[in-house]
PDB file of C-alpha atoms in Angstrom:
ATOM      1  CA  UNK A1500       0.000   0.000   0.000  1.00  0.00           C
ATOM      2  CA  UNK A1501       2.796   2.411   0.879  1.00  0.00           C
ATOM      3  CA  UNK A1502       4.678   1.692  -2.348  1.00  0.00           C
ATOM      4  CA  UNK A1503       1.564   2.414  -4.403  1.00  0.00           C
ATOM      5  CA  UNK A1504       0.937   5.718  -2.631  1.00  0.00           C
ATOM      6  CA  UNK A1505       4.589   6.709  -2.915  1.00  0.00           C
ATOM      7  CA  UNK A1506       4.602   5.880  -6.621  1.00  0.00           C
ATOM      8  CA  UNK A1507       1.478   7.943  -7.247  1.00  0.00           C
ATOM      9  CA  UNK A1508       2.985  10.839  -5.311  1.00  0.00           C
ATOM     10  CA  UNK A1509       6.248  10.731  -7.237  1.00  0.00           C
ATOM     11  CA  UNK A1510       4.355  10.415 -10.538  1.00  0.00           C
ATOM     12  CA  UNK A1511       2.275  13.471  -9.735  1.00  0.00           C
ATOM     13  CA  UNK A1512       5.344  15.430  -8.698  1.00  0.00           C
ATOM     14  CA  UNK A1513       7.234  14.582 -11.887  1.00  0.00           C
ATOM     15  CA  UNK A1514       4.205  15.374 -14.050  1.00  0.00           C
ATOM     16  CA  UNK A1515       3.772  18.738 -12.349  1.00  0.00           C
ATOM     17  CA  UNK A1516       7.438  19.617 -12.718  1.00  0.00           C
ATOM     18  CA  UNK A1517       7.342  18.638 -16.384  1.00  0.00           C
ATOM     19  CA  UNK A1518       4.275  20.779 -17.061  1.00  0.00           C
ATOM     20  CA  UNK A1519       5.922  23.719 -15.284  1.00  0.00           C
ATOM     21  CA  UNK A1520       9.141  23.314 -17.268  1.00  0.00           C
ATOM     22  CA  UNK A1521       7.362  23.410 -20.623  1.00  0.00           C
ATOM     23  CA  UNK A1522       5.103  26.280 -19.469  1.00  0.00           C
ATOM     24  CA  UNK A1523       1.932  24.307 -20.116  1.00  0.00           C
ATOM     25  CA  UNK A1524      -1.084  26.605 -19.678  1.00  0.00           C
ATOM     26  CA  UNK A1525      -3.236  26.266 -16.567  1.00  0.00           C
ATOM     27  CA  UNK A1526      -7.044  26.503 -16.544  1.00  0.00           C
ATOM     28  CA  UNK A1527      -7.275  26.709 -20.325  1.00  0.00           C
ATOM     29  CA  UNK A1528      -9.824  25.119 -22.609  1.00  0.00           C
ATOM     30  CA  UNK A1529      -8.378  22.325 -24.763  1.00  0.00           C
ATOM     31  CA  UNK A1530      -8.970  24.225 -27.989  1.00  0.00           C
ATOM     32  CA  UNK A1531      -7.091  27.243 -26.595  1.00  0.00           C
ATOM     33  CA  UNK A1532      -3.869  25.367 -25.795  1.00  0.00           C
ATOM     34  CA  UNK A1533      -0.966  26.669 -27.847  1.00  0.00           C
ATOM     35  CA  UNK A1534       0.295  24.072 -30.371  1.00  0.00           C
ATOM     36  CA  UNK A1535       3.861  24.850 -29.264  1.00  0.00           C
ATOM     37  CA  UNK A1536       2.956  23.704 -25.728  1.00  0.00           C
ATOM     38  CA  UNK A1537       1.626  20.432 -27.137  1.00  0.00           C
ATOM     39  CA  UNK A1538       4.765  20.034 -29.220  1.00  0.00           C
ATOM     40  CA  UNK A1539       6.939  20.543 -26.119  1.00  0.00           C
ATOM     41  CA  UNK A1540       4.828  18.015 -24.240  1.00  0.00           C
ATOM     42  CA  UNK A1541       5.436  15.500 -27.029  1.00  0.00           C
ATOM     43  CA  UNK A1542       9.168  16.233 -26.909  1.00  0.00           C
ATOM     44  CA  UNK A1543       9.152  15.210 -23.253  1.00  0.00           C
ATOM     45  CA  UNK A1544       6.619  12.388 -23.429  1.00  0.00           C
ATOM     46  CA  UNK A1545       8.024  10.353 -26.304  1.00  0.00           C
ATOM     47  CA  UNK A1546      11.617  10.022 -25.010  1.00  0.00           C
ATOM     48  CA  UNK A1547      10.321   9.346 -21.495  1.00  0.00           C
ATOM     49  CA  UNK A1548       8.152   6.463 -22.687  1.00  0.00           C
ATOM     50  CA  UNK A1549      10.990   5.057 -24.787  1.00  0.00           C
ATOM     51  CA  UNK A1550      13.432   5.176 -21.854  1.00  0.00           C
ATOM     52  CA  UNK A1551      10.931   3.464 -19.551  1.00  0.00           C
ATOM     53  CA  UNK A1552      10.286   0.747 -22.144  1.00  0.00           C
ATOM     54  CA  UNK A1553      14.023   0.231 -22.555  1.00  0.00           C
ATOM     55  CA  UNK A1554      14.427  -0.093 -18.774  1.00  0.00           C
ATOM     56  CA  UNK A1555      11.639  -2.684 -18.641  1.00  0.00           C
ATOM     57  CA  UNK A1556      13.176  -4.580 -21.559  1.00  0.00           C
ATOM     58  CA  UNK A1557      16.617  -4.636 -19.908  1.00  0.00           C
ATOM     59  CA  UNK A1558      15.094  -5.762 -16.618  1.00  0.00           C
ATOM     60  CA  UNK A1559      13.304  -8.697 -18.231  1.00  0.00           C
ATOM     61  CA  UNK A1560      16.340  -9.701 -20.288  1.00  0.00           C
ATOM     62  CA  UNK A1561      18.390  -9.874 -17.106  1.00  0.00           C
ATOM     63  CA  UNK A1562      15.772 -11.952 -15.276  1.00  0.00           C
ATOM     64  CA  UNK A1563      17.034 -15.535 -15.304  1.00  0.00           C
ATOM     65  CA  UNK A1564      14.053 -17.803 -15.899  1.00  0.00           C
ATOM     66  CA  UNK A1565      13.748 -20.942 -17.961  1.00  0.00           C
ATOM     67  CA  UNK A1566      10.959 -23.450 -18.454  1.00  0.00           C
ATOM     68  CA  UNK A1567      12.741 -25.801 -16.072  1.00  0.00           C
ATOM     69  CA  UNK A1568      13.147 -23.212 -13.316  1.00  0.00           C
ATOM     70  CA  UNK A1569       9.504 -22.197 -13.747  1.00  0.00           C
ATOM     71  CA  UNK A1570       8.376 -25.819 -13.392  1.00  0.00           C
ATOM     72  CA  UNK A1571      10.506 -26.218 -10.245  1.00  0.00           C
ATOM     73  CA  UNK A1572       8.941 -23.100  -8.758  1.00  0.00           C
ATOM     74  CA  UNK A1573       5.434 -24.351  -9.533  1.00  0.00           C
ATOM     75  CA  UNK A1574       6.233 -27.727  -7.956  1.00  0.00           C
ATOM     76  CA  UNK A1575       7.613 -26.009  -4.857  1.00  0.00           C
ATOM     77  CA  UNK A1576       4.405 -23.995  -4.520  1.00  0.00           C
ATOM     78  CA  UNK A1577       2.300 -27.126  -4.900  1.00  0.00           C
ATOM     79  CA  UNK A1578       4.232 -28.995  -2.200  1.00  0.00           C
ATOM     80  CA  UNK A1579       3.936 -26.040   0.192  1.00  0.00           C
ATOM     81  CA  UNK A1580       0.230 -25.731  -0.595  1.00  0.00           C
ATOM     82  CA  UNK A1581      -0.418 -29.396   0.241  1.00  0.00           C
TER      83      UNK A1581
END
C-alpha cells in the first residue's frame, strides 16, 4: 500500500514539474492550448516512454528464468500448498 501511494505521489510530482518546465497553460480550454505547448509536451513524453520501455526490456532480459526453473517453482508452490 505504501509503495503504491509513494509511486502515485512521485508520478504526480514529476508530471507537475514537467508541465511547469514546458510552461503548459493552466485553466485553459483544450482548444485554446498553444500548439507549441503540445509540441513541447510531445518532446518530453516520447523520449520518457521510450526510456521506460528500454528499462523494462533490460530488466526482463536480465531476469534468469527458464521453463525448467519455472516448473521447479510451480512444484515447490504445490508442495507447500499441500
